Amino acid sequence: MTIPEHVLGLESSCDDMAAAVVRRGLEIASSVVQDQIEVHEPYGGVVPELASRDHVRSVSAVAEAALSRAGVAPEALDGIAVTAGPGLVGSLLVGLSFGKALAFRLGIPVVGVHHVSGHLASAEVANPDLRPPYIGLVVSGGHTALYRVDGDGACACLGETRDDAVGEAFDKVAKLLGLPFPGGPSVQEAARAGDPEAVRFPRPMRDEPGLDFSYSGIKTAVALEVERRGRLSGRAVADIAASFQAAATDVLIARARRALREHGLSQLAVVGGVAANQRLREGMLGMVRRDGFRVVFPPLELCTDNAAMIAAAGARLLARGESHGLALNAFSRVPVGEAPWRDGERA
Ligand code: KG4
Ligand code: ZN
């Protein structure tokens, strides 16, 4: 089967409601993301119950906006791709139910997409000349993991965090420093005025064998430093933000380098919300230049959660003849490479 002409992607695994139309699996005809910053800001983090209720309010309008911006009528769609997991089940179910209902009405196939496969696909959408095999580093609020991506959708996890995700650490450090939600961009902003050498935070697992990560230690070290200093001046906030950002990103760079060397590969794709981080981008570029590797980052709007990546990954599944039908269900946890929804299994 050939790659479908128009796929509608839907992504609602956490606090963003997103819809996008992708042509032939690679060309983004539209991509709409509705965030919920105002909903969660007072709590300093995502409140699952509020997230799913807000998705219910926005899903139709966001999907309609994606179709109209693409100039594609619903009847012109060849398939629908929707994130089926991992994520917040209440949030996932909103996109999933909407996608299934629309597919049923239009008489077209619907496929469930793994959120991380979507992030990995974003690298190929942004860089069509990126061909497997390559190492994928997925860094977001829920994931910190290295994958080996081979042809035909084969993807093996090489290592992952044993505790917090790196984005989660950014978010928690922002809270400790009194910086606004969402934490990653505000830590990056505060760090601009700070000295990355001011505090020597630990670099957990950086030089250890294997390819796992650990971020709870850095977060605890920041909490102790904040407690030790008492009232924080603007300068202190900037220095702690810059020093934390340096420690967090140094570990990612060292582990990605180890993965490339251990697997004898030369290409690296860095994806997920934390891939938007400027220091990480600069550090990775420095590393690959020294070692003769190639690194690709999606543009910022494809790093954070979006539905274009889901539509792109889904287009490939549809091209292989996959169609998951109306039994498609949401799963809060599911390893990459597995698709329990394929068999209509229950969550
Ligand atoms: O991929 P994403 O939108 O959602 C998940 O799948 O988790 O990633 C969101 C995460 C949040 O933890 C956010 O703080 C972080 O990505 N993030 C950043 C930056 N922009 C977003 N972290 C560091 N620096 C940034 N510029
Ligand atoms: Zn994500």
GROMACS .gro file of C-alpha atoms and ligand atoms in nm:
model
  374
    1MET     CA    1   0.000   0.000   0.000
    2THR     CA    2   0.128   0.348  -0.078
    3ILE     CA    3   0.166   0.630   0.170
    4PRO     CA    4  -0.174   0.800   0.222
    5GLU     CA    5  -0.229   1.144   0.074
    6HIS     CA    6  -0.397   1.312   0.373
    7VAL     CA    7  -0.384   1.197   0.734
    8LEU     CA    8  -0.541   1.383   1.025
    9GLY     CA    9  -0.335   1.348   1.343
   10LEU     CA   10  -0.474   1.397   1.694
   11GLU     CA   11  -0.262   1.426   2.008
   12SER     CA   12  -0.403   1.474   2.358
   13SER     CA   13  -0.174   1.265   2.579
   14CYS     CA   14  -0.112   1.535   2.836
   15ASP     CA   15  -0.203   1.904   2.855
   16ASP     CA   16  -0.191   2.006   2.487
   17MET     CA   17  -0.479   1.943   2.247
   18ALA     CA   18  -0.330   1.918   1.901
   19ALA     CA   19  -0.451   1.835   1.551
   20ALA     CA   20  -0.263   1.839   1.221
   21VAL     CA   21  -0.297   1.737   0.859
   22VAL     CA   22   0.009   1.575   0.701
   23ARG     CA   23   0.042   1.503   0.329
   24ARG     CA   24   0.216   1.186   0.209
   25GLY     CA   25   0.359   1.128   0.557
   26LEU     CA   26   0.607   1.413   0.544
   27GLU     CA   27   0.458   1.745   0.440
   28ILE     CA   28   0.283   1.940   0.717
   29ALA     CA   29  -0.029   2.099   0.567
   30SER     CA   30  -0.140   2.237   0.906
   31SER     CA   31  -0.055   2.195   1.272
   32VAL     CA   32  -0.264   2.343   1.551
   33VAL     CA   33  -0.174   2.319   1.918
   34GLN     CA   34  -0.399   2.451   2.193
   35ASP     CA   35  -0.213   2.468   2.524
   36GLN     CA   36  -0.367   2.474   2.872
   37ILE     CA   37  -0.113   2.696   3.043
   38GLU     CA   38  -0.384   2.912   3.205
   39VAL     CA   39  -0.564   2.605   3.338
   40HIS     CA   40  -0.261   2.452   3.514
   41GLU     CA   41  -0.053   2.760   3.595
   42PRO     CA   42  -0.214   2.816   3.939
   43TYR     CA   43  -0.112   2.460   4.041
   44GLY     CA   44   0.245   2.472   3.906
   45GLY     CA   45   0.192   2.145   3.717
   46VAL     CA   46  -0.059   1.953   3.507
   47VAL     CA   47  -0.379   1.849   3.691
   48PRO     CA   48  -0.503   1.540   3.497
   49GLU     CA   49  -0.873   1.587   3.572
   50LEU     CA   50  -0.866   1.948   3.450
   51ALA     CA   51  -0.661   1.852   3.143
   52SER     CA   52  -0.914   1.598   3.016
   53ARG     CA   53  -1.210   1.829   3.080
   54ASP     CA   54  -1.041   2.106   2.884
   55HIS     CA   55  -0.968   1.863   2.597
   56VAL     CA   56  -1.338   1.784   2.577
   57ARG     CA   57  -1.407   2.155   2.531
   58SER     CA   58  -1.141   2.210   2.262
   59VAL     CA   59  -1.112   1.890   2.057
   60SER     CA   60  -1.368   1.969   1.784
   61ALA     CA   61  -1.254   2.327   1.732
   62VAL     CA   62  -0.886   2.226   1.716
   63ALA     CA   63  -0.957   1.947   1.466
   64GLU     CA   64  -1.173   2.178   1.254
   65ALA     CA   65  -0.901   2.445   1.259
   66ALA     CA   66  -0.642   2.191   1.138
   67LEU     CA   67  -0.865   2.082   0.849
   68SER     CA   68  -0.960   2.434   0.743
   69ARG     CA   69  -0.602   2.567   0.764
   70ALA     CA   70  -0.490   2.276   0.547
   71GLY     CA   71  -0.778   2.344   0.304
   72VAL     CA   72  -0.874   1.977   0.333
   73ALA     CA   73  -1.237   1.867   0.365
   74PRO     CA   74  -1.300   1.579   0.608
   75GLU     CA   75  -1.416   1.367   0.311
   76ALA     CA   76  -1.069   1.409   0.154
   77LEU     CA   77  -0.898   1.236   0.449
   78ASP     CA   78  -0.748   0.892   0.390
   79GLY     CA   79  -0.700   0.803   0.754
   80ILE     CA   80  -0.682   0.926   1.113
   81ALA     CA   81  -0.386   0.877   1.348
   82VAL     CA   82  -0.429   0.929   1.718
   83THR     CA   83  -0.200   0.895   2.019
   84ALA     CA   84  -0.309   0.583   2.209
   85GLY     CA   85  -0.039   0.593   2.481
   86PRO     CA   86   0.155   0.643   2.694
   87GLY     CA   87  -0.002   0.940   2.871
   88LEU     CA   88  -0.285   1.047   3.098
   89VAL     CA   89  -0.569   0.807   3.020
   90GLY     CA   90  -0.845   1.065   3.064
   91SER     CA   91  -0.670   1.299   2.823
   92LEU     CA   92  -0.585   1.024   2.572
   93LEU     CA   93  -0.946   0.906   2.563
   94VAL     CA   94  -1.070   1.242   2.438
   95GLY     CA   95  -0.855   1.244   2.123
   96LEU     CA   96  -0.909   0.870   2.080
   97SER     CA   97  -1.290   0.885   2.102
   98PHE     CA   98  -1.308   1.185   1.870
   99GLY     CA   99  -1.075   1.018   1.618
  100LYS     CA  100  -1.268   0.691   1.621
  101ALA     CA  101  -1.603   0.866   1.581
  102LEU     CA  102  -1.480   1.075   1.289
  103ALA     CA  103  -1.318   0.775   1.120
  104PHE     CA  104  -1.642   0.577   1.161
  105ARG     CA  105  -1.846   0.860   1.011
  106LEU     CA  106  -1.606   0.896   0.717
  107GLY     CA  107  -1.554   0.523   0.667
  108ILE     CA  108  -1.174   0.554   0.682
  109PRO     CA  109  -0.913   0.366   0.891
  110VAL     CA  110  -0.796   0.487   1.231
  111VAL     CA  111  -0.458   0.391   1.380
  112GLY     CA  112  -0.323   0.426   1.731
  113VAL     CA  113   0.026   0.578   1.752
  114HIS     CA  114   0.279   0.545   2.035
  115HIS     CA  115   0.360   0.895   2.163
  116VAL     CA  116   0.736   0.830   2.151
  117SER     CA  117   0.720   0.692   1.795
  118GLY     CA  118   0.554   1.025   1.714
  119HIS     CA  119   0.839   1.223   1.869
  120LEU     CA  120   1.092   1.012   1.677
  121ALA     CA  121   0.897   1.067   1.352
  122SER     CA  122   0.923   1.444   1.408
  123ALA     CA  123   1.297   1.419   1.334
  124GLU     CA  124   1.230   1.256   0.997
  125VAL     CA  125   0.955   1.507   0.910
  126ALA     CA  126   1.198   1.791   0.977
  127ASN     CA  127   1.488   1.616   0.800
  128PRO     CA  128   1.357   1.392   0.520
  129ASP     CA  129   1.715   1.289   0.442
  130LEU     CA  130   1.753   1.132   0.787
  131ARG     CA  131   1.739   0.759   0.722
  132PRO     CA  132   1.768   0.478   0.978
  133PRO     CA  133   1.976   0.349   1.141
  134TYR     CA  134   2.020   0.632   1.391
  135ILE     CA  135   2.016   0.696   1.763
  136GLY     CA  136   1.707   0.876   1.892
  137LEU     CA  137   1.726   1.066   2.219
  138VAL     CA  138   1.375   1.139   2.349
  139VAL     CA  139   1.373   1.408   2.617
  140SER     CA  140   1.045   1.542   2.748
  141GLY     CA  141   0.832   1.586   3.057
  142GLY     CA  142   0.754   1.215   3.065
  143HIS     CA  143   1.048   1.052   2.887
  144THR     CA  144   1.425   1.042   2.895
  145ALA     CA  145   1.546   0.755   2.683
  146LEU     CA  146   1.781   0.648   2.408
  147TYR     CA  147   1.657   0.438   2.117
  148ARG     CA  148   1.818   0.266   1.826
  149VAL     CA  149   1.594   0.330   1.526
  150ASP     CA  150   1.623   0.084   1.240
  151GLY     CA  151   1.424   0.060   0.917
  152ASP     CA  152   1.054  -0.034   0.893
  153GLY     CA  153   0.959   0.116   1.227
  154ALA     CA  154   1.190  -0.113   1.429
  155CYS     CA  155   1.297   0.068   1.742
  156ALA     CA  156   1.485  -0.067   2.046
  157CYS     CA  157   1.518   0.107   2.380
  158LEU     CA  158   1.886   0.123   2.481
  159GLY     CA  159   1.844   0.299   2.813
  160GLU     CA  160   1.604   0.519   3.003
  161THR     CA  161   1.564   0.714   3.321
  162ARG     CA  162   1.542   0.516   3.641
  163ASP     CA  163   1.345   0.791   3.815
  164ASP     CA  164   1.249   1.140   3.694
  165ALA     CA  165   1.241   1.252   3.332
  166VAL     CA  166   1.470   1.542   3.246
  167GLY     CA  167   1.176   1.771   3.156
  168GLU     CA  168   1.018   1.685   3.489
  169ALA     CA  169   1.343   1.792   3.660
  170PHE     CA  170   1.333   2.124   3.470
  171ASP     CA  171   0.973   2.173   3.583
  172LYS     CA  172   1.048   2.089   3.947
  173VAL     CA  173   1.357   2.312   3.956
  174ALA     CA  174   1.148   2.599   3.814
  175LYS     CA  175   0.902   2.551   4.099
  176LEU     CA  176   1.185   2.548   4.358
  177LEU     CA  177   1.319   2.873   4.211
  178GLY     CA  178   0.977   3.038   4.200
  179LEU     CA  179   0.981   3.056   3.818
  180PRO     CA  180   0.658   3.038   3.616
  181PHE     CA  181   0.499   2.729   3.462
  182PRO     CA  182   0.591   2.568   3.223
  183GLY     CA  183   0.929   2.521   3.384
  184GLY     CA  184   1.164   2.431   3.099
  185PRO     CA  185   1.142   2.757   2.906
  186SER     CA  186   1.151   2.965   3.227
  187VAL     CA  187   1.463   2.789   3.357
  188GLN     CA  188   1.627   2.847   3.018
  189GLU     CA  189   1.528   3.215   3.029
  190ALA     CA  190   1.652   3.267   3.388
  191ALA     CA  191   1.976   3.084   3.306
  192ARG     CA  192   2.068   3.342   3.042
  193ALA     CA  193   2.179   3.585   3.312
  194GLY     CA  194   2.347   3.318   3.526
  195ASP     CA  195   2.689   3.154   3.559
  196PRO     CA  196   2.676   2.781   3.471
  197GLU     CA  197   2.985   2.725   3.690
  198ALA     CA  198   2.842   2.898   3.996
  199VAL     CA  199   2.727   2.574   4.162
  200ARG     CA  200   2.879   2.236   4.079
  201PHE     CA  201   2.568   2.015   4.068
  202PRO     CA  202   2.619   1.637   4.027
  203ARG     CA  203   2.607   1.473   3.681
  204PRO     CA  204   2.440   1.139   3.778
  205MET     CA  205   2.525   0.836   3.561
  206ARG     CA  206   2.726   1.048   3.318
  207ASP     CA  207   3.030   0.823   3.312
  208GLU     CA  208   2.873   0.495   3.418
  209PRO     CA  209   2.844   0.190   3.194
  210GLY     CA  210   2.511   0.134   3.024
  211LEU     CA  211   2.281   0.399   2.885
  212ASP     CA  212   2.035   0.467   3.165
  213PHE     CA  213   1.973   0.807   3.321
  214SER     CA  214   1.881   0.942   3.663
  215TYR     CA  215   1.751   1.290   3.735
  216SER     CA  216   1.617   1.277   4.089
  217GLY     CA  217   1.967   1.338   4.237
  218ILE     CA  218   2.020   1.667   4.050
  219LYS     CA  219   1.675   1.784   4.152
  220THR     CA  220   1.748   1.703   4.519
  221ALA     CA  221   2.084   1.882   4.497
  222VAL     CA  222   1.904   2.193   4.368
  223ALA     CA  223   1.648   2.168   4.650
  224LEU     CA  224   1.930   2.149   4.910
  225GLU     CA  225   2.111   2.446   4.754
  226VAL     CA  226   1.789   2.653   4.759
  227GLU     CA  227   1.732   2.558   5.123
  228ARG     CA  228   2.091   2.638   5.219
  229ARG     CA  229   2.073   2.987   5.068
  230GLY     CA  230   1.740   3.087   5.216
  231ARG     CA  231   1.600   3.394   5.039
  232LEU     CA  232   1.715   3.396   4.678
  233SER     CA  233   1.828   3.710   4.498
  234GLY     CA  234   1.764   3.743   4.123
  235ARG     CA  235   2.134   3.671   4.071
  236ALA     CA  236   2.115   3.352   4.280
  237VAL     CA  237   1.811   3.229   4.084
  238ALA     CA  238   1.996   3.289   3.757
  239ASP     CA  239   2.312   3.112   3.880
  240ILE     CA  240   2.123   2.809   4.011
  241ALA     CA  241   1.915   2.787   3.691
  242ALA     CA  242   2.227   2.808   3.473
  243SER     CA  243   2.419   2.555   3.686
  244PHE     CA  244   2.127   2.310   3.690
  245GLN     CA  245   2.076   2.346   3.313
  246ALA     CA  246   2.448   2.278   3.258
  247ALA     CA  247   2.441   1.963   3.473
  248ALA     CA  248   2.116   1.830   3.320
  249THR     CA  249   2.228   1.881   2.961
  250ASP     CA  250   2.588   1.763   3.013
  251VAL     CA  251   2.454   1.420   3.109
  252LEU     CA  252   2.235   1.401   2.796
  253ILE     CA  253   2.527   1.492   2.571
  254ALA     CA  254   2.763   1.237   2.730
  255ARG     CA  255   2.505   0.955   2.719
  256ALA     CA  256   2.411   1.029   2.355
  257ARG     CA  257   2.780   1.021   2.262
  258ARG     CA  258   2.823   0.687   2.437
  259ALA     CA  259   2.521   0.543   2.252
  260LEU     CA  260   2.658   0.653   1.914
  261ARG     CA  261   2.999   0.503   1.988
  262GLU     CA  262   2.871   0.177   2.136
  263HIS     CA  263   2.642   0.120   1.837
  264GLY     CA  264   2.889   0.235   1.574
  265LEU     CA  265   2.633   0.484   1.439
  266SER     CA  266   2.695   0.838   1.322
  267GLN     CA  267   2.350   1.000   1.324
  268LEU     CA  268   2.162   1.132   1.625
  269ALA     CA  269   1.808   1.275   1.644
  270VAL     CA  270   1.717   1.470   1.957
  271VAL     CA  271   1.341   1.504   2.002
  272GLY     CA  272   1.079   1.596   2.263
  273GLY     CA  273   1.010   1.917   2.456
  274VAL     CA  274   1.357   1.943   2.613
  275ALA     CA  275   1.512   1.929   2.263
  276ALA     CA  276   1.395   2.293   2.243
  277ASN     CA  277   1.662   2.379   2.502
  278GLN     CA  278   1.924   2.609   2.356
  279ARG     CA  279   2.212   2.493   2.574
  280LEU     CA  280   2.139   2.131   2.486
  281ARG     CA  281   2.135   2.217   2.115
  282GLU     CA  282   2.463   2.406   2.133
  283GLY     CA  283   2.630   2.138   2.346
  284MET     CA  284   2.519   1.857   2.114
  285LEU     CA  285   2.641   2.049   1.810
  286GLY     CA  286   2.980   2.099   1.977
  287MET     CA  287   3.004   1.728   2.059
  288VAL     CA  288   2.911   1.606   1.710
  289ARG     CA  289   3.150   1.851   1.545
  290ARG     CA  290   3.438   1.721   1.757
  291ASP     CA  291   3.350   1.357   1.696
  292GLY     CA  292   3.234   1.377   1.333
  293PHE     CA  293   2.873   1.272   1.401
  294ARG     CA  294   2.555   1.428   1.263
  295VAL     CA  295   2.281   1.559   1.489
  296VAL     CA  296   1.932   1.673   1.388
  297PHE     CA  297   1.677   1.860   1.597
  298PRO     CA  298   1.322   1.926   1.485
  299PRO     CA  299   1.224   2.294   1.478
  300LEU     CA  300   1.091   2.417   1.812
  301GLU     CA  301   0.723   2.372   1.721
  302LEU     CA  302   0.786   2.004   1.642
  303CYS     CA  303   0.987   1.943   1.964
  304THR     CA  304   0.702   2.000   2.208
  305ASP     CA  305   0.387   1.791   2.176
  306ASN     CA  306   0.210   1.834   1.843
  307ALA     CA  307  -0.010   1.626   1.616
  308ALA     CA  308   0.199   1.655   1.297
  309MET     CA  309   0.440   1.399   1.444
  310ILE     CA  310   0.148   1.167   1.522
  311ALA     CA  311   0.003   1.204   1.171
  312ALA     CA  312   0.348   1.135   1.019
  313ALA     CA  313   0.405   0.822   1.228
  314GLY     CA  314   0.044   0.712   1.162
  315ALA     CA  315   0.082   0.758   0.786
  316ARG     CA  316   0.357   0.495   0.789
  317LEU     CA  317   0.141   0.251   0.982
  318LEU     CA  318  -0.147   0.308   0.739
  319ALA     CA  319   0.090   0.258   0.447
  320ARG     CA  320   0.173  -0.084   0.594
  321GLY     CA  321  -0.197  -0.165   0.599
  322GLU     CA  322  -0.249  -0.122   0.973
  323SER     CA  323  -0.592  -0.019   1.094
  324HIS     CA  324  -0.687  -0.058   1.458
  325GLY     CA  325  -1.062  -0.015   1.441
  326LEU     CA  326  -1.314   0.096   1.695
  327ALA     CA  327  -1.179  -0.126   1.976
  328LEU     CA  328  -0.877   0.109   1.990
  329ASN     CA  329  -0.811   0.189   2.356
  330ALA     CA  330  -0.587   0.420   2.561
  331PHE     CA  331  -0.288   0.295   2.763
  332SER     CA  332  -0.113   0.497   3.033
  333ARG     CA  333   0.212   0.300   3.007
  334VAL     CA  334   0.335   0.105   2.708
  335PRO     CA  335   0.693   0.036   2.593
  336VAL     CA  336   0.799   0.173   2.255
  337GLY     CA  337   0.768  -0.085   1.980
  338GLU     CA  338   0.463  -0.241   2.144
  339ALA     CA  339   0.109  -0.163   2.032
  340PRO     CA  340  -0.138  -0.344   2.262
  341TRP     CA  341  -0.420  -0.144   2.094
  342ARG     CA  342  -0.347  -0.338   1.772
  343ASP     CA  343  -0.531  -0.637   1.912
  344GLY     CA  344  -0.816  -0.438   2.061
  345GLU     CA  345  -0.681  -0.518   2.408
  346ARG     CA  346  -0.822  -0.348   2.713
  347ALA     CA  347  -0.610  -0.095   2.906
  348KG4     O1  348   0.731   1.673   2.462
  348KG4     P1  349   0.662   1.762   2.557
  348KG4     O2  350   0.586   1.882   2.501
  348KG4     O3  351   0.557   1.684   2.644
  348KG4     C1  352   0.583   1.555   2.696
  348KG4     O4  353   0.569   1.457   2.620
  348KG4     O5  354   0.623   1.552   2.814
  348KG4     O6  355   0.769   1.812   2.663
  348KG4     C2  356   0.738   1.901   2.766
  348KG4     C3  357   0.859   1.916   2.854
  348KG4     C4  358   0.829   1.995   2.981
  348KG4     O7  359   0.887   1.929   3.093
  348KG4     C5  360   0.897   2.130   2.954
  348KG4     O8  361   0.936   2.196   3.073
  348KG4     C6  362   1.015   2.088   2.868
  348KG4     O9  363   0.963   1.988   2.784
  348KG4     N1  364   1.069   2.199   2.789
  348KG4     C7  365   1.194   2.246   2.804
  348KG4     C8  366   1.207   2.356   2.714
  348KG4     N2  367   1.088   2.369   2.647
  348KG4     C9  368   1.006   2.271   2.693
  348KG4     N3  369   1.294   2.208   2.885
  348KG4    C10  370   1.409   2.277   2.877
  348KG4     N4  371   1.429   2.383   2.796
  348KG4    C11  372   1.331   2.426   2.713
  348KG4     N5  373   1.353   2.530   2.633
  349ZN      ZN  374   0.579   1.443   2.427
   0.00000   0.00000   0.00000
